[in-house]
mmCIF file of N, CA, C and O in Angstrom:
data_model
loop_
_atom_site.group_PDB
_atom_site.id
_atom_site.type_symbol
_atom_site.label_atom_id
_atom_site.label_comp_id
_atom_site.label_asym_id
_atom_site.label_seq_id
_atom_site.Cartn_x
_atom_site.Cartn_y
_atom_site.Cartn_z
ATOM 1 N N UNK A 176 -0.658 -22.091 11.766
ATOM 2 C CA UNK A 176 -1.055 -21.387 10.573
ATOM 3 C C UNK A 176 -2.311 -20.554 10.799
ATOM 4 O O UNK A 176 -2.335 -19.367 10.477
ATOM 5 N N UNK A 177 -3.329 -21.155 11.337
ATOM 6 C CA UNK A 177 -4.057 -20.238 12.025
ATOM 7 C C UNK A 177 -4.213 -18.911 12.295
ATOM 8 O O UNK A 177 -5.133 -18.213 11.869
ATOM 9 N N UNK A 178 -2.768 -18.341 13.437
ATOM 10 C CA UNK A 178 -2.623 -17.111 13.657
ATOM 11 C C UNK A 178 -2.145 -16.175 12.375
ATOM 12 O O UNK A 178 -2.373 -14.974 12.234
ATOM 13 N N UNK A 179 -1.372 -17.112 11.417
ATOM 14 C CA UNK A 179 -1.104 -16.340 10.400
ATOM 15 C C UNK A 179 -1.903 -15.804 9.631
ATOM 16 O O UNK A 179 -1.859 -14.608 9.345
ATOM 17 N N UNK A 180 -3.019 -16.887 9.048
ATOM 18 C CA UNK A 180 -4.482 -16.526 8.725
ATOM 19 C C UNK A 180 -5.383 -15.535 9.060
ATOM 20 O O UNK A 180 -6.163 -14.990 8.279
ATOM 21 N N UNK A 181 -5.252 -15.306 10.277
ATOM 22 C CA UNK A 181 -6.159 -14.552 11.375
ATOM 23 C C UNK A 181 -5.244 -12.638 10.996
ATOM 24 O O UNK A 181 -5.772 -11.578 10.660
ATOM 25 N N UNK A 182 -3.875 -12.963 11.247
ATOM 26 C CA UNK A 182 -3.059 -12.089 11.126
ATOM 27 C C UNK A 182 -3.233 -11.127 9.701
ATOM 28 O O UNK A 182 -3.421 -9.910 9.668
ATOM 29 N N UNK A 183 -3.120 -11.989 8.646
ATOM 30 C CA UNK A 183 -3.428 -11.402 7.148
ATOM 31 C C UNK A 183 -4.797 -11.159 7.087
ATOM 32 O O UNK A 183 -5.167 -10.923 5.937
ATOM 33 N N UNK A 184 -5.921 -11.129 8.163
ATOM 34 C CA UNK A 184 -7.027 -11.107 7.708
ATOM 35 C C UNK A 184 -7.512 -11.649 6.686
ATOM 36 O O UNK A 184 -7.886 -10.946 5.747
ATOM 37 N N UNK A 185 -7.625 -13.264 6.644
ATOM 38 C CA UNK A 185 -7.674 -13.859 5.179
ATOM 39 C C UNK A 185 -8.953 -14.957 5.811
ATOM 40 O O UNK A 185 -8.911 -15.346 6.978
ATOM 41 N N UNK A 186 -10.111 -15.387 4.808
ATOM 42 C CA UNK A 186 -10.576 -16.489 5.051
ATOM 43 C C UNK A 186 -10.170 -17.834 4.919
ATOM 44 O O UNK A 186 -9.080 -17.821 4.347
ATOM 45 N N UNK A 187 -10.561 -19.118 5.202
ATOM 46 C CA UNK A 187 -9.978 -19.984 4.627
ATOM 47 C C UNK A 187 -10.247 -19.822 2.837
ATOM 48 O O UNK A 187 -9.315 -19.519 2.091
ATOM 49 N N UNK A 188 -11.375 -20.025 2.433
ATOM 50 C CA UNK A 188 -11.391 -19.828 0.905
ATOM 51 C C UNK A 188 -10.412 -18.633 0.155
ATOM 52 O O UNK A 188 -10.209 -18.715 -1.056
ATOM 53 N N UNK A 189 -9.848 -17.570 0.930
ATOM 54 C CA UNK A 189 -9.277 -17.308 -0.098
ATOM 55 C C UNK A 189 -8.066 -17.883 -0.321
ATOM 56 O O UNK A 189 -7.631 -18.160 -1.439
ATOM 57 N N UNK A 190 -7.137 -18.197 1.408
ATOM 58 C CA UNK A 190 -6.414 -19.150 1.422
ATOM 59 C C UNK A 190 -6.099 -20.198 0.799
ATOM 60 O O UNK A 190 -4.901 -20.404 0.604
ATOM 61 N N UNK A 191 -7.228 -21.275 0.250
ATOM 62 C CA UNK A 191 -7.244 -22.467 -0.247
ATOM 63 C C UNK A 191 -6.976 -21.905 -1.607
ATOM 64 O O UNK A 191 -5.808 -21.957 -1.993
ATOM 65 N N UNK A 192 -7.849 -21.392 -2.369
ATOM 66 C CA UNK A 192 -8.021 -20.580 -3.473
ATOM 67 C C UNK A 192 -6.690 -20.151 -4.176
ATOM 68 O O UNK A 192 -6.385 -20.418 -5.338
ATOM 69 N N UNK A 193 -5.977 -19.468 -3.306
ATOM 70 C CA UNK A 193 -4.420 -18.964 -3.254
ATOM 71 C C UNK A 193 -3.346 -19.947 -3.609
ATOM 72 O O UNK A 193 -2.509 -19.882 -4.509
ATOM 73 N N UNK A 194 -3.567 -20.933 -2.644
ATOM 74 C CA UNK A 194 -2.888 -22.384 -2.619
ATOM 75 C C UNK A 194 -2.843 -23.515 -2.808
ATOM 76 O O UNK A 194 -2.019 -24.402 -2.584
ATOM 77 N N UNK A 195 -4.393 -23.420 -3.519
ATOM 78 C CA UNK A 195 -4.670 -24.986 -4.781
ATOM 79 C C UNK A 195 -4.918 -25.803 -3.896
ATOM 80 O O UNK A 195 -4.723 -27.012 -4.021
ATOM 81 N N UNK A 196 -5.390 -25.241 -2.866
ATOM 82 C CA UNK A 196 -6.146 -26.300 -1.402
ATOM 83 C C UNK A 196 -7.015 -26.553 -0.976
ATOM 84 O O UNK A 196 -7.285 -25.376 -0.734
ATOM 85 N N UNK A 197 -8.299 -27.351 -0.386
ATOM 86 C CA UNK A 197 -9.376 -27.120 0.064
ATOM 87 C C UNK A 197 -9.218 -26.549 0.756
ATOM 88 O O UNK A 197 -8.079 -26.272 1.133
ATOM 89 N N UNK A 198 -10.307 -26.070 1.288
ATOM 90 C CA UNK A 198 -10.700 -25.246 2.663
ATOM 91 C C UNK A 198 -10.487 -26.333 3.968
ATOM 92 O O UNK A 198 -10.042 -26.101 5.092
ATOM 93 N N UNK A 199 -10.928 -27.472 3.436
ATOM 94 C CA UNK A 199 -10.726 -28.176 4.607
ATOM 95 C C UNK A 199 -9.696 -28.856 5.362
ATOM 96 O O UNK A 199 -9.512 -29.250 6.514
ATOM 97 N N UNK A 200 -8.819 -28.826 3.718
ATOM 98 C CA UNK A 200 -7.635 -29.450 4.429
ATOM 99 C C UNK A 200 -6.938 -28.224 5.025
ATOM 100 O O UNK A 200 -5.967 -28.434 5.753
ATOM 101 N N UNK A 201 -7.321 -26.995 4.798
ATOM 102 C CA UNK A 201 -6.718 -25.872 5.245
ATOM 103 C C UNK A 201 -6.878 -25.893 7.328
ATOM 104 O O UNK A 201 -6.333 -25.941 8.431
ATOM 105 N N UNK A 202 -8.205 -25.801 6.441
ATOM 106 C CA UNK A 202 -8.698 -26.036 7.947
ATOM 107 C C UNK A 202 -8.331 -27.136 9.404
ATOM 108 O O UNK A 202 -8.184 -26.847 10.591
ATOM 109 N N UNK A 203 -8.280 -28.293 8.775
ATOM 110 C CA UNK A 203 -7.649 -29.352 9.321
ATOM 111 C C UNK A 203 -6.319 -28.926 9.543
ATOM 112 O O UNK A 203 -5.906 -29.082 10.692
ATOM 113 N N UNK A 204 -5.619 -28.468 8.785
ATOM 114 C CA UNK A 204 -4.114 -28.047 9.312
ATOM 115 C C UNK A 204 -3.849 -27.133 10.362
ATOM 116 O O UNK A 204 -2.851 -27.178 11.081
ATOM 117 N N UNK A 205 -5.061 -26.035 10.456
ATOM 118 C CA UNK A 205 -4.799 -25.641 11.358
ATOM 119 C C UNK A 205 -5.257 -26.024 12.857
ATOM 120 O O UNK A 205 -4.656 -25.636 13.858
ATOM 121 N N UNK A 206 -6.334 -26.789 12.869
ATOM 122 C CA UNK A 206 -6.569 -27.219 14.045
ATOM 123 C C UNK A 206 -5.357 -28.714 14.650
ATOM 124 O O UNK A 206 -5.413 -29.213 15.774
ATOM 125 N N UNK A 207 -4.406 -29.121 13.574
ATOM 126 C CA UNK A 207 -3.779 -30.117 14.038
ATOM 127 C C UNK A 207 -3.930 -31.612 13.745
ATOM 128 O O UNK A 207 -3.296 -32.579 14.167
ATOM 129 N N UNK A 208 -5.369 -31.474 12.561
ATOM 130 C CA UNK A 208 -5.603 -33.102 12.043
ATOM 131 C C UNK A 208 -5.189 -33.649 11.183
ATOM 132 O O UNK A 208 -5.370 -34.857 11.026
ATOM 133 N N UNK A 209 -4.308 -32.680 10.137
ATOM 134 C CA UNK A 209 -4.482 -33.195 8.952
ATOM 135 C C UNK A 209 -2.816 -34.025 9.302
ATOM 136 O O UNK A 209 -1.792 -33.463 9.689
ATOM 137 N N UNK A 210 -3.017 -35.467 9.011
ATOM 138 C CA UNK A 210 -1.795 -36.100 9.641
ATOM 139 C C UNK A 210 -0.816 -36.302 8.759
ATOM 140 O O UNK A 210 0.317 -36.364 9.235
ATOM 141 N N UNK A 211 -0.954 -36.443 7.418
ATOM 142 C CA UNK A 211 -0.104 -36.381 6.113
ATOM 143 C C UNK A 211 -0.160 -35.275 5.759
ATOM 144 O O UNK A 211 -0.815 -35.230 4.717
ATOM 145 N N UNK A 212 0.251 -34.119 6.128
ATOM 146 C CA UNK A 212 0.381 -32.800 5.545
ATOM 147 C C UNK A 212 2.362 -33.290 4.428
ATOM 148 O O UNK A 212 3.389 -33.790 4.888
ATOM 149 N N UNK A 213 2.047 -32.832 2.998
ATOM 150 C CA UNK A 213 3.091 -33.063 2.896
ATOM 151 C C UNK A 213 3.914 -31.972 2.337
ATOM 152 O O UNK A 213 3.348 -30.966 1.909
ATOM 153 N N UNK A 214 4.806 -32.049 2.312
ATOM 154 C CA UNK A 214 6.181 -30.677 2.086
ATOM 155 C C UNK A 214 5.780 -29.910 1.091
ATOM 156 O O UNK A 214 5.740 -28.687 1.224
ATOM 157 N N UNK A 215 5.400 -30.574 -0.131
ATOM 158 C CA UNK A 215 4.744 -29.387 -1.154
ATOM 159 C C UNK A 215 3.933 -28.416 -0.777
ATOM 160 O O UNK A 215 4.288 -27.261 -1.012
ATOM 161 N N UNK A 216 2.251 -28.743 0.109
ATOM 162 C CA UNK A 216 1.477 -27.577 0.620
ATOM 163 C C UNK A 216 2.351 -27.602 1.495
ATOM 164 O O UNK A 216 3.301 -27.598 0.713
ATOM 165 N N UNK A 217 3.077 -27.638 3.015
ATOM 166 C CA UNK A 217 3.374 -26.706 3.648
ATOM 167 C C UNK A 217 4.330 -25.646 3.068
ATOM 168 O O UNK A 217 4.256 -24.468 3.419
ATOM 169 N N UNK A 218 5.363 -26.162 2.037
ATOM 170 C CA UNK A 218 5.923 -25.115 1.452
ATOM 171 C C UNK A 218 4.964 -24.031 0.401
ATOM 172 O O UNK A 218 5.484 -23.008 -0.045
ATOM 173 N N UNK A 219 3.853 -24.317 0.155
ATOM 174 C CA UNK A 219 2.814 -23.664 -0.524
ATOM 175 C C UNK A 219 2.154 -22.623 0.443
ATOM 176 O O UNK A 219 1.739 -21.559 -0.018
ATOM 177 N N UNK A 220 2.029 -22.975 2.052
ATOM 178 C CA UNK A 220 1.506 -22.509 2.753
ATOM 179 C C UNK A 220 2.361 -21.303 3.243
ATOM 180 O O UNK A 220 1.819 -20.275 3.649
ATOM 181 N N UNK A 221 3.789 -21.467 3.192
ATOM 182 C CA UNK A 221 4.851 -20.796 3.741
ATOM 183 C C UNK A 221 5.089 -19.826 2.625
ATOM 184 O O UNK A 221 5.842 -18.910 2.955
ATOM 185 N N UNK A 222 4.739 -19.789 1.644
ATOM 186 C CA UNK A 222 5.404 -18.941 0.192
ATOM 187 C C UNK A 222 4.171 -17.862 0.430
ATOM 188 O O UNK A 222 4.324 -16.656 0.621
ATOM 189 N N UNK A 223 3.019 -18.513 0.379
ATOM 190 C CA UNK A 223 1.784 -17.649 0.767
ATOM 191 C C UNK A 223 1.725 -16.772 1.799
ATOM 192 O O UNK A 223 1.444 -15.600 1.549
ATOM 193 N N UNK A 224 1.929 -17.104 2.866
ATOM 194 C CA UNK A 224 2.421 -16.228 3.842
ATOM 195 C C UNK A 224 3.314 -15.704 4.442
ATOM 196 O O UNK A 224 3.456 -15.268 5.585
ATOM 197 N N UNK A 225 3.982 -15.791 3.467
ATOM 198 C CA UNK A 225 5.589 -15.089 2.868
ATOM 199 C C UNK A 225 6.099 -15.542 4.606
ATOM 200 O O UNK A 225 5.596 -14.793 5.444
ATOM 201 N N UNK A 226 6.913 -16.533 5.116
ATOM 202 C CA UNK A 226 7.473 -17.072 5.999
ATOM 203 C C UNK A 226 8.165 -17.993 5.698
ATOM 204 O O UNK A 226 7.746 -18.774 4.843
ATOM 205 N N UNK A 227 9.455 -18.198 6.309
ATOM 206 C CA UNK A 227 10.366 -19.211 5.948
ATOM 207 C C UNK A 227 9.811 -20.599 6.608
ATOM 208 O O UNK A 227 9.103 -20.601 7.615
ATOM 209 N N UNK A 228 10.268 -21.920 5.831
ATOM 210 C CA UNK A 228 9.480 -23.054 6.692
ATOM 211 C C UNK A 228 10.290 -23.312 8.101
ATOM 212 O O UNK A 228 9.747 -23.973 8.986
ATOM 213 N N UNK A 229 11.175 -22.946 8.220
ATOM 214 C CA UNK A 229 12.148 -23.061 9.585
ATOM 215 C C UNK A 229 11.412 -22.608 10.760
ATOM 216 O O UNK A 229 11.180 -23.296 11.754
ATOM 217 N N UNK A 230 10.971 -21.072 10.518
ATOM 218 C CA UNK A 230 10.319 -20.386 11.353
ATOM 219 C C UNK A 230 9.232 -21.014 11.756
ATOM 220 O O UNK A 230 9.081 -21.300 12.944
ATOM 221 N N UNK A 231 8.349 -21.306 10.839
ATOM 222 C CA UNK A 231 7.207 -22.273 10.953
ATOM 223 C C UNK A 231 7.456 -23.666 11.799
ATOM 224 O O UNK A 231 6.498 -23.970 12.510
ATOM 225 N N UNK A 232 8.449 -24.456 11.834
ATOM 226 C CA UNK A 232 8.292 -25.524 11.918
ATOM 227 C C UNK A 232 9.162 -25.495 13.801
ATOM 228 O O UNK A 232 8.887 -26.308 14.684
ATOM 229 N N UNK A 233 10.102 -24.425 13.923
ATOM 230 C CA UNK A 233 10.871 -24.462 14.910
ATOM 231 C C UNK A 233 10.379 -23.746 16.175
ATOM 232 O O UNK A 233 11.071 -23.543 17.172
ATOM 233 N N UNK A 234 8.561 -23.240 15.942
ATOM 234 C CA UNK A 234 7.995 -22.514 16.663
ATOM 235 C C UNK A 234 7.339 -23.603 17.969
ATOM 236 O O UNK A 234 6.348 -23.327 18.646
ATOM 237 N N UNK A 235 8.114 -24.783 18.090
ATOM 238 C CA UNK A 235 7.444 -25.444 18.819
ATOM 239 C C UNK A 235 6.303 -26.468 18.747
ATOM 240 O O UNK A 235 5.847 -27.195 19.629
ATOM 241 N N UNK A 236 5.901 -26.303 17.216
ATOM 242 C CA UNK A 236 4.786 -26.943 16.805
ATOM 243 C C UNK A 236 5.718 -28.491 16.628
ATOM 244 O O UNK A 236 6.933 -28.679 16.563
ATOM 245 N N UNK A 237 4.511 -29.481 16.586
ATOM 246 C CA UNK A 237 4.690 -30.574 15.622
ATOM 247 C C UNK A 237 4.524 -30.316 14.284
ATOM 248 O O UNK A 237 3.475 -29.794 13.906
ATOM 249 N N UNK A 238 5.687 -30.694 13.248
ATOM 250 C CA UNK A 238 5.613 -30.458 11.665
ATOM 251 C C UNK A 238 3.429 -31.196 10.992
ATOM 252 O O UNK A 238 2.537 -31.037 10.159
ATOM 253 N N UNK A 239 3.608 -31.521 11.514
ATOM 254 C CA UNK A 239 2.291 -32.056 11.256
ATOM 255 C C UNK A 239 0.627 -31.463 11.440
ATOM 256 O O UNK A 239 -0.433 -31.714 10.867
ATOM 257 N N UNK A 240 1.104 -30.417 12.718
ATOM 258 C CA UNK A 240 0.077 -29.420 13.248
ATOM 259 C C UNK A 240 0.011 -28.238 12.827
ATOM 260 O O UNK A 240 -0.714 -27.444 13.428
ATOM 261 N N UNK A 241 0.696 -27.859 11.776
ATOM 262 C CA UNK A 241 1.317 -26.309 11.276
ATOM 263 C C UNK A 241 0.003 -25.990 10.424
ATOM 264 O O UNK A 241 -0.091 -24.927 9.810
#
């Protein structure tokens, strides 16, 4: 999620802001910590950055590191 972030030129706050999220758990998701990420924000995360969750999830990542 990261690169997507980076990609839209977006901070985390507006990100979180966008998606009813902290910054930190934003943040944590993208570095790979947040270990209960659950289907609601990643599908929150995926609507936001207009991407299907397939794409997201089949990129090689662990569902958990996205």
């Amino acid at each position: 999620m990261f690169e997507l972030r980076k990609r839209h030129n977006k901070s985390l706050r507006t990100v979180a802001k966008a998606t009813k999220m902290s910054p930190g758990i934003i943040s944590k998701v993208e570095k790979g910590e947040y270990d209960t990420l659950c289907l609601t924000r990643l599908l929150r995360l995926c609507k936001y950055y207009e991407v299907h969750i397939a794409d997201v999830i089949t990129r090689g990542e662990k569902c958990n590191t996205i």
